[in-house]
Amino acid sequence: MTTRPHSTGWTPTLGELARTSELVEGFLEDQAVIARAQARQAKRLAEARAIAEAQMRRAGIGSEFEHPVRSMAAEFGVAARISDRTIRARMEWSVDLVDGFPATFAVFEEGRISEAHVRAIVDAGSRLEDEDARAEFERIILPRAVKLTAGQLGSVARDEDARAEFERIILPRAVKLTAGQLGSVARKLADDIEPLPLEERHEEAMADRSVSVAPLPDGMGELTYIGPAVTVYAMHDRATQMARTIYRTKGEGDGRTLDQIRADVFAEITLAGLPTADLIDQHGGDALTKIKATVQVTVPWQTLTGIGDESAFLAGYGPIPADAARRLAGEAATWIRLFQDPDTGCLRTVDTYTPTKAQRRFLIARDEHCRFPGCRQPAIRCEDDHTIPYSDGGPTAVGNLANLCRAHHVLKHNSAWDFRHGPGGVIEVISPTGRVVKHKPTPVVRFEASSEIARADFGAGPPPF
C-alpha cells in the first residue's frame, strides 16, 4: 500500500535531489568519522583514568579522596576548556564502555554506531554488572548461573555471561534504530536478561528518589526530580495537557511558547497547588482543574491476574515493576484489552465495542509513538494519518492508518515524503531523494529482541562482529 504523489507547491529539481543525496551521504561519512574520533577519546580517557588509579594504588590513597583522578580530570578539562566534573564523568563512562562492553566499543571504533547509541546500550546494560566485578577494569565477571526471563516464556537457567549475550542481541539493532528507539529496546532486553527481579531493583532505586537544584547562567536555575517513571511521565503529561489548554485559549498579547507555558504551569502547581488566575486565560480556568494525567502502560495478563510477575511496559520509557503495574490497573479509569500474535509480536486486535475508538486505541497500542523515523512523540498526542489520503480513495482502516505528530503530519502532506504500509504495521518511509527507511512498531521490535533471548544459545562464542 503506497501513497500517491503530493501536490506540494514546490518541486525539487533533479539537480537539487542529486546534490541532496550527495550531502546526506557525506553527512553519514562525517558521522562515522565523528564516531571513530569519539571512540578514540573514550579509549584515551579510560587509559587516563587507569593511570590515575595506578597513582592512587602506589600512594596508598583511599577511594574517598581520589586526588589523582581529580587531578587527571582537571588536566584534560583545562586543556579542552571543559569542566573537570564533566571530564571526570566522561572518564567513568569511558571505563564502563571500554572494559565492560568490548563488543560495543569495537563497533563504535568502526564508526557504525553513534555515541548516543553507545550510551543507550551502556546505560541499559550496566546494571548487569555484579557487585564484586565493579572494581575490575580489565575483566568484569558476571555470575555464570543466570536466570533469564523472556517475555511470556518464563524463566530458564543460562550458563554464560549475560552481558556478552546482551551485546550480541542488541548490537545488530543498534545500526538500524535511532538512539531513542534503541534505548527503549535496550532497557527491555536488559530487563529480560537481568537475574535480579525488577521489583527488587526498583525498591533499591526508590531509595535514591530526590529533588535537587543547580544554578544556570543569566538568573536561571534547574530543578531535577528523580522518582518512579510512571509518576515522572504522568507529571509531564498533566503539565502538557494544561499547557495545551492555555495555549489554545491565550490572548493575542500572550506570546509564550508551549514549552514556556508548560514550565509556568509546573511552577504554579508546585508552589500553589493549582494554576493561578495570573497564569491562565479566563477561558481555561475550569478546564485545567479537571485535567488528569494519562500514561500508556501495557500489562501482561499473567501479571494482571497475579499468576506471574513479568514486568509491564511504560510507553516512552521501558519496563516497570509488576506490583506498580497492578496498582495502576486498580486505579485505571479506562481498560483496553490487546491481543498480540505469539509468533511475530504484531498487535492483532483490540477488544472494544465502538469501531472508531477501537481503531484509535489499536493505533495507540501498536505505534506507541509518532511513526516518522526518530520521532518519540507519544501516540496519545499524535494525529491519525491516512497513508493513502482519504480523498484519493484510501480506506479508514488500520492497514492505512498511522500515528504522526502534528509537525510530521503537516510535513508528509506538504512535501514529497512518501509512506508505504506493509504487513504487521511495518511502514516504509521514503525521503524526497529516494532513501527508504523501514519503520517497525516499537512493540514488535521489543518482541523480536525478547524472543531472541528465549532462543539464544548462551554457550555460543563471542558476539559475531
Short mmCIF file of C-alpha atoms in Angstrom, two decimals:
data_model
loop_
_atom_site.label_atom_id
_atom_site.label_comp_id
_atom_site.label_asym_id
_atom_site.label_seq_id
_atom_site.Cartn_x
_atom_site.Cartn_y
_atom_site.Cartn_z
CA MET A 1 0.00 0.00 0.00
CA THR A 2 1.53 3.30 -1.05
CA THR A 3 0.67 6.93 -1.20
CA ARG A 4 0.23 8.98 -4.33
CA PRO A 5 2.43 11.95 -5.23
CA HIS A 6 1.56 15.04 -3.23
CA SER A 7 0.99 18.45 -4.74
CA THR A 8 3.31 20.48 -2.54
CA GLY A 9 3.55 23.72 -4.44
CA TRP A 10 7.32 23.27 -4.58
CA THR A 11 9.15 20.60 -6.51
CA PRO A 12 12.89 19.93 -6.15
CA THR A 13 14.82 19.82 -9.40
CA LEU A 14 16.72 16.69 -10.39
CA GLY A 15 19.94 18.54 -9.69
CA GLU A 16 18.76 19.50 -6.22
CA LEU A 17 17.74 15.92 -5.46
CA ALA A 18 21.09 14.60 -6.64
CA ARG A 19 23.01 17.17 -4.61
CA THR A 20 20.86 16.49 -1.53
CA SER A 21 21.63 12.79 -1.84
CA GLU A 22 25.36 13.58 -2.03
CA LEU A 23 25.09 15.81 1.03
CA VAL A 24 23.32 13.08 3.00
CA GLU A 25 25.96 10.52 2.05
CA GLY A 26 28.69 12.96 3.03
CA PHE A 27 26.93 13.63 6.31
CA LEU A 28 26.85 9.90 7.06
CA GLU A 29 30.57 9.68 6.32
CA ASP A 30 31.16 12.61 8.68
CA GLN A 31 29.04 10.88 11.31
CA ALA A 32 31.23 7.79 11.06
CA VAL A 33 34.37 9.93 11.34
CA ILE A 34 32.94 11.62 14.45
CA ALA A 35 32.03 8.27 16.00
CA ARG A 36 35.53 6.90 15.42
CA ALA A 37 37.02 10.05 16.95
CA GLN A 38 34.70 9.80 19.95
CA ALA A 39 35.70 6.16 20.40
CA ARG A 40 39.37 7.18 20.42
CA GLN A 41 38.58 9.85 23.01
CA ALA A 42 36.82 7.28 25.17
CA LYS A 43 39.81 4.97 24.95
CA ARG A 44 42.19 7.79 25.93
CA LEU A 45 40.01 8.86 28.85
CA ALA A 46 39.75 5.28 30.08
CA GLU A 47 43.53 4.94 29.91
CA ALA A 48 43.95 8.26 31.73
CA ARG A 49 41.65 7.01 34.48
CA ALA A 50 43.70 3.81 34.72
CA ILE A 51 46.89 5.86 35.12
CA ALA A 52 45.24 7.85 37.92
CA GLU A 53 44.11 4.61 39.56
CA ALA A 54 47.69 3.30 39.42
CA GLN A 55 48.92 6.51 41.05
CA MET A 56 46.35 6.04 43.82
CA ARG A 57 47.48 2.48 44.46
CA ARG A 58 51.16 3.47 44.60
CA ALA A 59 50.39 6.28 47.04
CA GLY A 60 48.04 4.17 49.12
CA ILE A 61 45.28 6.72 48.71
CA GLY A 62 41.77 5.60 49.59
CA SER A 63 38.97 5.87 47.06
CA GLU A 64 37.22 8.50 49.18
CA PHE A 65 39.91 11.06 48.27
CA GLU A 66 40.78 10.19 44.65
CA HIS A 67 43.08 13.19 44.25
CA PRO A 68 44.95 11.65 41.28
CA VAL A 69 41.64 11.10 39.46
CA ARG A 70 40.53 14.67 40.10
CA SER A 71 43.90 16.00 39.01
CA MET A 72 43.76 13.93 35.81
CA ALA A 73 40.26 15.21 35.03
CA ALA A 74 41.42 18.78 35.62
CA GLU A 75 44.38 18.21 33.28
CA PHE A 76 42.04 17.29 30.43
CA GLY A 77 39.47 19.91 31.37
CA VAL A 78 41.89 22.84 31.36
CA ALA A 79 43.37 21.76 28.03
CA ALA A 80 39.98 21.30 26.37
CA ARG A 81 38.25 24.21 28.16
CA ILE A 82 35.69 21.78 29.61
CA SER A 83 34.58 21.47 33.23
CA ASP A 84 36.71 18.95 35.13
CA ARG A 85 33.49 17.47 36.54
CA THR A 86 32.29 16.83 33.02
CA ILE A 87 35.61 15.22 32.12
CA ARG A 88 35.52 13.05 35.22
CA ALA A 89 32.01 11.82 34.38
CA ARG A 90 33.18 11.03 30.85
CA MET A 91 36.15 9.13 32.28
CA GLU A 92 33.87 6.95 34.40
CA TRP A 93 31.62 6.27 31.43
CA SER A 94 34.60 5.52 29.17
CA VAL A 95 35.90 2.93 31.63
CA ASP A 96 32.47 1.27 31.72
CA LEU A 97 32.38 1.20 27.92
CA VAL A 98 35.93 0.08 27.12
CA ASP A 99 36.25 -2.51 29.88
CA GLY A 100 32.65 -3.59 30.32
CA PHE A 101 31.30 -3.61 26.76
CA PRO A 102 34.17 -4.63 24.45
CA ALA A 103 31.92 -5.71 21.57
CA THR A 104 30.02 -2.42 21.67
CA PHE A 105 33.29 -0.49 21.77
CA ALA A 106 34.59 -2.41 18.75
CA VAL A 107 31.54 -1.43 16.69
CA PHE A 108 31.89 2.15 17.97
CA GLU A 109 35.54 2.23 16.85
CA GLU A 110 34.41 1.21 13.37
CA GLY A 111 32.07 4.21 13.26
CA ARG A 112 28.99 2.06 12.71
CA ILE A 113 27.02 3.47 15.65
CA SER A 114 26.95 6.91 17.25
CA GLU A 115 27.84 7.84 20.81
CA ALA A 116 24.12 8.24 21.52
CA HIS A 117 23.58 4.60 20.52
CA VAL A 118 26.53 3.50 22.65
CA ARG A 119 25.17 5.38 25.65
CA ALA A 120 21.78 3.72 25.21
CA ILE A 121 23.46 0.30 25.31
CA VAL A 122 25.78 1.05 28.23
CA ASP A 123 23.13 2.81 30.29
CA ALA A 124 20.70 -0.08 29.91
CA GLY A 125 23.26 -2.86 30.30
CA SER A 126 25.45 -1.51 33.10
CA ARG A 127 23.15 -2.85 35.79
CA LEU A 128 24.07 -6.39 34.67
CA GLU A 129 27.42 -5.94 36.43
CA ASP A 130 27.59 -7.85 39.72
CA GLU A 131 28.87 -6.15 42.86
CA ASP A 132 32.25 -7.92 43.04
CA ALA A 133 33.07 -7.05 39.44
CA ARG A 134 32.61 -3.29 39.81
CA ALA A 135 36.24 -2.70 40.77
CA GLU A 136 37.70 -4.68 37.89
CA PHE A 137 38.52 -2.68 34.75
CA GLU A 138 40.21 -5.25 32.53
CA ARG A 139 37.71 -8.06 33.05
CA ILE A 140 34.22 -7.92 34.51
CA ILE A 141 32.90 -11.24 35.69
CA LEU A 142 29.16 -11.84 35.96
CA PRO A 143 27.58 -14.82 37.74
CA ARG A 144 27.62 -17.88 35.49
CA ALA A 145 24.26 -19.10 36.64
CA VAL A 146 21.85 -16.52 35.25
CA LYS A 147 18.09 -16.79 35.33
CA LEU A 148 16.64 -15.30 32.15
CA THR A 149 13.07 -14.06 31.78
CA ALA A 150 11.99 -13.71 28.15
CA GLY A 151 8.56 -12.23 27.55
CA GLN A 152 5.82 -14.72 28.43
CA LEU A 153 8.07 -17.74 28.07
CA GLY A 154 9.02 -17.87 31.76
CA SER A 155 12.38 -18.32 33.41
CA VAL A 156 15.11 -20.60 32.15
CA ALA A 157 18.61 -21.20 33.50
CA ARG A 158 21.52 -19.89 31.41
CA ASP A 159 25.20 -20.66 31.91
CA GLU A 160 27.06 -17.84 30.20
CA ASP A 161 27.95 -14.19 30.60
CA ALA A 162 24.66 -12.28 30.31
CA ARG A 163 26.40 -9.06 29.28
CA ALA A 164 28.01 -10.68 26.24
CA GLU A 165 24.62 -12.06 25.23
CA PHE A 166 23.04 -8.65 25.73
CA GLU A 167 25.59 -7.11 23.36
CA ARG A 168 25.23 -9.93 20.83
CA ILE A 169 21.49 -9.36 20.52
CA ILE A 170 21.33 -5.57 20.82
CA LEU A 171 24.21 -4.53 18.54
CA PRO A 172 22.62 -5.63 15.23
CA ARG A 173 19.64 -3.48 16.18
CA ALA A 174 21.84 -0.53 17.10
CA VAL A 175 22.84 0.05 13.48
CA LYS A 176 19.18 0.08 12.38
CA LEU A 177 17.39 2.09 15.08
CA THR A 178 17.54 5.66 16.27
CA ALA A 179 19.13 6.23 19.67
CA GLY A 180 15.70 6.86 21.22
CA GLN A 181 14.24 3.63 19.84
CA LEU A 182 17.36 1.73 20.82
CA GLY A 183 17.19 2.96 24.41
CA SER A 184 13.64 1.63 24.78
CA VAL A 185 14.54 -1.77 23.31
CA ALA A 186 17.80 -1.99 25.25
CA ARG A 187 16.05 -1.37 28.58
CA LYS A 188 13.56 -4.15 27.84
CA LEU A 189 16.31 -6.52 26.71
CA ALA A 190 18.45 -5.82 29.76
CA ASP A 191 15.41 -6.41 31.95
CA ASP A 192 14.88 -9.81 30.30
CA ILE A 193 18.50 -10.83 30.89
CA GLU A 194 18.93 -9.34 34.38
CA PRO A 195 18.95 -12.13 37.01
CA LEU A 196 17.72 -9.84 39.82
CA PRO A 197 13.92 -9.25 39.63
CA LEU A 198 12.83 -5.78 38.58
CA GLU A 199 10.79 -5.40 41.79
CA GLU A 200 13.95 -5.74 43.90
CA ARG A 201 15.93 -3.37 41.70
CA HIS A 202 13.08 -0.85 41.72
CA GLU A 203 12.87 -0.99 45.52
CA GLU A 204 16.59 -0.25 45.76
CA ALA A 205 16.35 2.53 43.18
CA MET A 206 13.43 4.11 45.07
CA ALA A 207 15.85 4.86 47.89
CA ASP A 208 17.56 7.32 45.52
CA ARG A 209 14.48 9.42 44.76
CA SER A 210 15.24 13.08 45.27
CA VAL A 211 14.70 16.68 44.26
CA SER A 212 17.77 18.80 43.57
CA VAL A 213 18.61 22.22 42.20
CA ALA A 214 21.52 23.53 40.14
CA PRO A 215 22.39 27.09 39.12
CA LEU A 216 22.27 28.17 35.48
CA PRO A 217 23.57 31.39 33.88
CA ASP A 218 21.53 34.58 33.47
CA GLY A 219 19.50 34.26 36.65
CA MET A 220 18.11 30.83 35.81
CA GLY A 221 18.14 27.55 37.71
CA GLU A 222 17.45 23.87 37.10
CA LEU A 223 15.15 21.67 39.22
CA THR A 224 15.59 17.90 38.92
CA TYR A 225 13.10 15.37 40.27
CA ILE A 226 14.09 11.70 40.39
CA GLY A 227 11.25 9.29 41.11
CA PRO A 228 9.19 6.40 39.72
CA ALA A 229 8.99 6.54 35.93
CA VAL A 230 5.19 6.34 35.90
CA THR A 231 4.99 9.34 38.24
CA VAL A 232 7.50 11.33 36.18
CA TYR A 233 5.70 10.67 32.89
CA ALA A 234 2.30 11.38 34.46
CA MET A 235 3.55 14.72 35.85
CA HIS A 236 4.86 15.71 32.43
CA ASP A 237 1.65 14.62 30.72
CA ARG A 238 -0.61 16.60 33.08
CA ALA A 239 1.53 19.72 32.75
CA THR A 240 1.48 19.29 28.96
CA GLN A 241 -2.31 18.91 28.81
CA MET A 242 -2.76 22.04 30.93
CA ALA A 243 -0.26 23.94 28.80
CA ARG A 244 -2.07 22.96 25.60
CA THR A 245 -5.38 24.16 27.05
CA ILE A 246 -3.85 27.52 27.93
CA TYR A 247 -2.05 27.74 24.58
CA ARG A 248 -5.30 27.24 22.64
CA THR A 249 -7.13 29.94 24.59
CA LYS A 250 -4.39 32.50 25.23
CA GLY A 251 -4.94 36.11 24.28
CA GLU A 252 -3.19 38.00 21.50
CA GLY A 253 -0.76 39.60 23.90
CA ASP A 254 0.45 36.25 25.23
CA GLY A 255 3.46 35.28 23.12
CA ARG A 256 4.59 32.30 25.19
CA THR A 257 5.51 29.03 23.51
CA LEU A 258 4.07 25.70 24.62
CA ASP A 259 7.32 24.85 26.43
CA GLN A 260 7.27 28.17 28.27
CA ILE A 261 3.66 27.71 29.34
CA ARG A 262 4.38 24.15 30.48
CA ALA A 263 7.23 25.44 32.65
CA ASP A 264 4.98 28.14 34.12
CA VAL A 265 2.24 25.58 34.83
CA PHE A 266 4.70 23.25 36.55
CA ALA A 267 5.99 26.06 38.76
CA GLU A 268 2.49 27.20 39.70
CA ILE A 269 1.30 23.68 40.53
CA THR A 270 4.36 23.13 42.72
CA LEU A 271 4.07 26.45 44.55
CA ALA A 272 0.31 26.96 44.69
CA GLY A 273 -1.20 23.50 44.22
CA LEU A 274 -3.22 24.66 41.18
CA PRO A 275 -2.60 27.11 38.32
CA THR A 276 -3.44 30.63 39.49
CA ALA A 277 -5.54 33.24 37.75
CA ASP A 278 -2.41 35.18 36.87
CA LEU A 279 -1.13 32.24 34.86
CA ILE A 280 -4.14 31.22 32.79
CA ASP A 281 -6.58 32.85 30.41
CA GLN A 282 -10.13 33.33 31.74
CA HIS A 283 -11.39 30.73 29.26
CA GLY A 284 -9.16 27.95 30.56
CA GLY A 285 -9.61 28.02 34.34
CA ASP A 286 -12.26 25.37 34.92
CA ALA A 287 -10.85 23.09 32.27
CA LEU A 288 -7.41 22.97 33.88
CA THR A 289 -8.64 21.70 37.25
CA LYS A 290 -10.36 18.74 35.55
CA ILE A 291 -7.32 17.56 33.60
CA LYS A 292 -5.96 14.19 34.70
CA ALA A 293 -2.61 12.68 33.80
CA THR A 294 -2.59 9.99 31.11
CA VAL A 295 0.08 7.35 30.65
CA GLN A 296 0.09 4.23 28.48
CA VAL A 297 1.12 1.05 30.28
CA THR A 298 0.98 -2.42 28.71
CA VAL A 299 0.47 -5.14 31.34
CA PRO A 300 0.72 -8.89 30.53
CA TRP A 301 -2.41 -10.78 31.64
CA GLN A 302 -0.31 -13.11 33.81
CA THR A 303 0.95 -10.11 35.75
CA LEU A 304 -2.51 -8.57 35.98
CA THR A 305 -4.09 -11.72 37.41
CA GLY A 306 -1.25 -12.32 39.83
CA ILE A 307 -0.10 -15.66 38.42
CA GLY A 308 3.07 -14.10 37.01
CA ASP A 309 5.44 -11.23 37.70
CA GLU A 310 6.58 -10.24 34.21
CA SER A 311 7.30 -6.53 34.08
CA ALA A 312 4.85 -4.17 32.43
CA PHE A 313 5.93 -1.58 29.85
CA LEU A 314 5.54 2.19 30.08
CA ALA A 315 5.36 3.72 26.60
CA GLY A 316 8.28 6.05 26.01
CA TYR A 317 10.31 4.63 28.89
CA GLY A 318 10.56 0.86 29.30
CA PRO A 319 9.89 -1.86 31.90
CA ILE A 320 8.21 -1.05 35.22
CA PRO A 321 7.70 -3.42 38.18
CA ALA A 322 4.73 -5.80 38.18
CA ASP A 323 3.49 -4.54 41.57
CA ALA A 324 3.44 -0.95 40.33
CA ALA A 325 1.54 -2.03 37.21
CA ARG A 326 -1.08 -3.86 39.29
CA ARG A 327 -1.57 -0.79 41.48
CA LEU A 328 -2.03 1.37 38.39
CA ALA A 329 -4.50 -1.14 36.96
CA GLY A 330 -6.59 -0.97 40.13
CA GLU A 331 -6.90 2.80 39.75
CA ALA A 332 -7.33 2.94 35.96
CA ALA A 333 -10.48 4.54 34.61
CA THR A 334 -10.03 3.03 31.14
CA TRP A 335 -9.18 -0.55 30.18
CA ILE A 336 -8.21 -1.79 26.73
CA ARG A 337 -7.63 -5.50 26.08
CA LEU A 338 -4.97 -6.22 23.45
CA PHE A 339 -4.26 -9.40 21.52
CA GLN A 340 -0.70 -9.98 20.29
CA ASP A 341 0.44 -12.52 17.71
CA PRO A 342 2.54 -15.04 19.70
CA ASP A 343 4.84 -15.68 16.73
CA THR A 344 5.52 -12.18 15.43
CA GLY A 345 4.64 -9.82 18.26
CA CYS A 346 2.30 -7.88 15.95
CA LEU A 347 -0.84 -6.48 17.53
CA ARG A 348 -3.86 -8.29 16.14
CA THR A 349 -6.87 -6.52 17.57
CA VAL A 350 -8.28 -4.53 20.46
CA ASP A 351 -11.29 -5.74 22.45
CA THR A 352 -13.68 -2.79 22.48
CA TYR A 353 -17.13 -2.01 21.13
CA THR A 354 -17.05 1.38 19.42
CA PRO A 355 -15.43 1.00 15.97
CA THR A 356 -13.80 4.42 15.60
CA LYS A 357 -12.50 4.45 19.17
CA ALA A 358 -11.34 0.87 18.71
CA GLN A 359 -9.23 1.84 15.72
CA ARG A 360 -7.74 4.78 17.59
CA ARG A 361 -6.90 2.63 20.60
CA PHE A 362 -5.46 -0.03 18.33
CA LEU A 363 -3.16 2.50 16.67
CA ILE A 364 -2.03 3.96 20.00
CA ALA A 365 -1.18 0.49 21.26
CA ARG A 366 0.52 -0.56 18.02
CA ASP A 367 2.53 2.58 17.32
CA GLU A 368 3.24 3.98 20.83
CA HIS A 369 4.95 6.97 19.16
CA CYS A 370 4.86 9.07 16.02
CA ARG A 371 5.83 6.77 13.14
CA PHE A 372 8.19 9.26 11.49
CA PRO A 373 11.72 7.84 11.93
CA GLY A 374 13.43 9.26 15.01
CA CYS A 375 10.36 10.97 16.49
CA ARG A 376 9.40 9.98 20.05
CA GLN A 377 6.19 11.99 20.42
CA PRO A 378 3.76 9.66 22.28
CA ALA A 379 0.91 8.34 20.15
CA ILE A 380 -1.67 9.71 22.58
CA ARG A 381 -0.63 13.19 21.43
CA CYS A 382 -0.40 12.34 17.72
CA GLU A 383 -2.85 12.59 14.82
CA ASP A 384 -4.28 9.80 12.66
CA ASP A 385 -2.78 9.90 9.17
CA HIS A 386 -4.21 8.12 6.14
CA THR A 387 -1.21 6.67 4.31
CA ILE A 388 -3.22 6.82 1.09
CA PRO A 389 -5.24 10.03 1.50
CA TYR A 390 -8.94 9.51 2.12
CA SER A 391 -9.65 11.92 -0.73
CA ASP A 392 -7.76 9.56 -3.05
CA GLY A 393 -9.79 6.54 -2.00
CA GLY A 394 -7.66 5.45 0.92
CA PRO A 395 -9.67 3.38 3.40
CA THR A 396 -10.09 4.27 7.06
CA ALA A 397 -8.50 1.01 8.17
CA VAL A 398 -5.60 0.24 10.48
CA GLY A 399 -3.65 -1.00 7.46
CA ASN A 400 -3.85 2.51 6.04
CA LEU A 401 -3.53 4.50 9.26
CA ALA A 402 -0.55 5.56 11.36
CA ASN A 403 0.18 7.99 14.17
CA LEU A 404 2.06 11.12 13.14
CA CYS A 405 2.76 14.11 15.37
CA ARG A 406 1.40 17.41 14.14
CA ALA A 407 4.73 18.55 12.71
CA HIS A 408 5.39 15.36 10.75
CA HIS A 409 1.75 15.09 9.67
CA VAL A 410 2.00 18.54 8.11
CA LEU A 411 5.38 17.67 6.58
CA LYS A 412 4.05 14.49 4.96
CA HIS A 413 1.17 16.29 3.28
CA ASN A 414 3.21 19.28 2.17
CA SER A 415 6.31 17.63 0.79
CA ALA A 416 7.47 14.70 -1.31
CA TRP A 417 7.88 12.35 1.68
CA ASP A 418 6.09 9.08 0.91
CA PHE A 419 4.80 6.29 3.15
CA ARG A 420 4.01 2.65 2.32
CA HIS A 421 2.22 0.24 4.63
CA GLY A 422 3.41 -3.36 4.90
CA PRO A 423 2.32 -6.40 6.92
CA GLY A 424 2.41 -6.21 10.70
CA GLY A 425 2.30 -2.44 10.89
CA VAL A 426 5.70 -2.02 9.21
CA ILE A 427 5.91 1.27 7.33
CA GLU A 428 8.39 2.17 4.61
CA VAL A 429 9.24 5.87 4.78
CA ILE A 430 10.68 7.23 1.53
CA SER A 431 12.51 10.56 1.51
CA PRO A 432 12.35 13.00 -1.42
CA THR A 433 15.79 11.75 -2.56
CA GLY A 434 14.59 8.14 -2.59
CA ARG A 435 16.16 6.96 0.66
CA VAL A 436 13.99 4.18 2.17
CA VAL A 437 13.72 3.56 5.91
CA LYS A 438 11.72 0.61 7.23
CA HIS A 439 10.00 1.53 10.49
CA LYS A 440 8.68 -1.29 12.68
CA PRO A 441 6.22 -0.65 15.52
CA THR A 442 8.09 -0.44 18.84
CA PRO A 443 6.22 -3.39 20.45
CA VAL A 444 7.30 -5.66 17.58
CA VAL A 445 10.95 -4.63 17.95
CA ARG A 446 10.80 -5.38 21.68
CA PHE A 447 9.11 -8.71 20.98
CA GLU A 448 11.80 -9.74 18.50
CA ALA A 449 14.57 -8.93 20.96
CA SER A 450 12.89 -10.82 23.82
CA SER A 451 12.13 -13.79 21.58
CA GLU A 452 15.76 -13.97 20.51
CA ILE A 453 16.79 -14.24 24.15
CA ALA A 454 14.48 -17.20 24.55
CA ARG A 455 16.04 -18.91 21.52
CA ALA A 456 19.59 -17.88 22.37
CA ASP A 457 22.36 -20.42 22.86
CA PHE A 458 24.32 -18.97 25.74
CA GLY A 459 27.06 -21.48 25.13
CA ALA A 460 27.97 -19.86 21.84
CA GLY A 461 31.13 -17.93 21.22
CA PRO A 462 31.71 -14.16 21.42
CA PRO A 463 29.49 -11.66 19.60
CA PRO A 464 29.85 -12.16 15.81
CA PHE A 465 31.19 -8.80 14.67
#
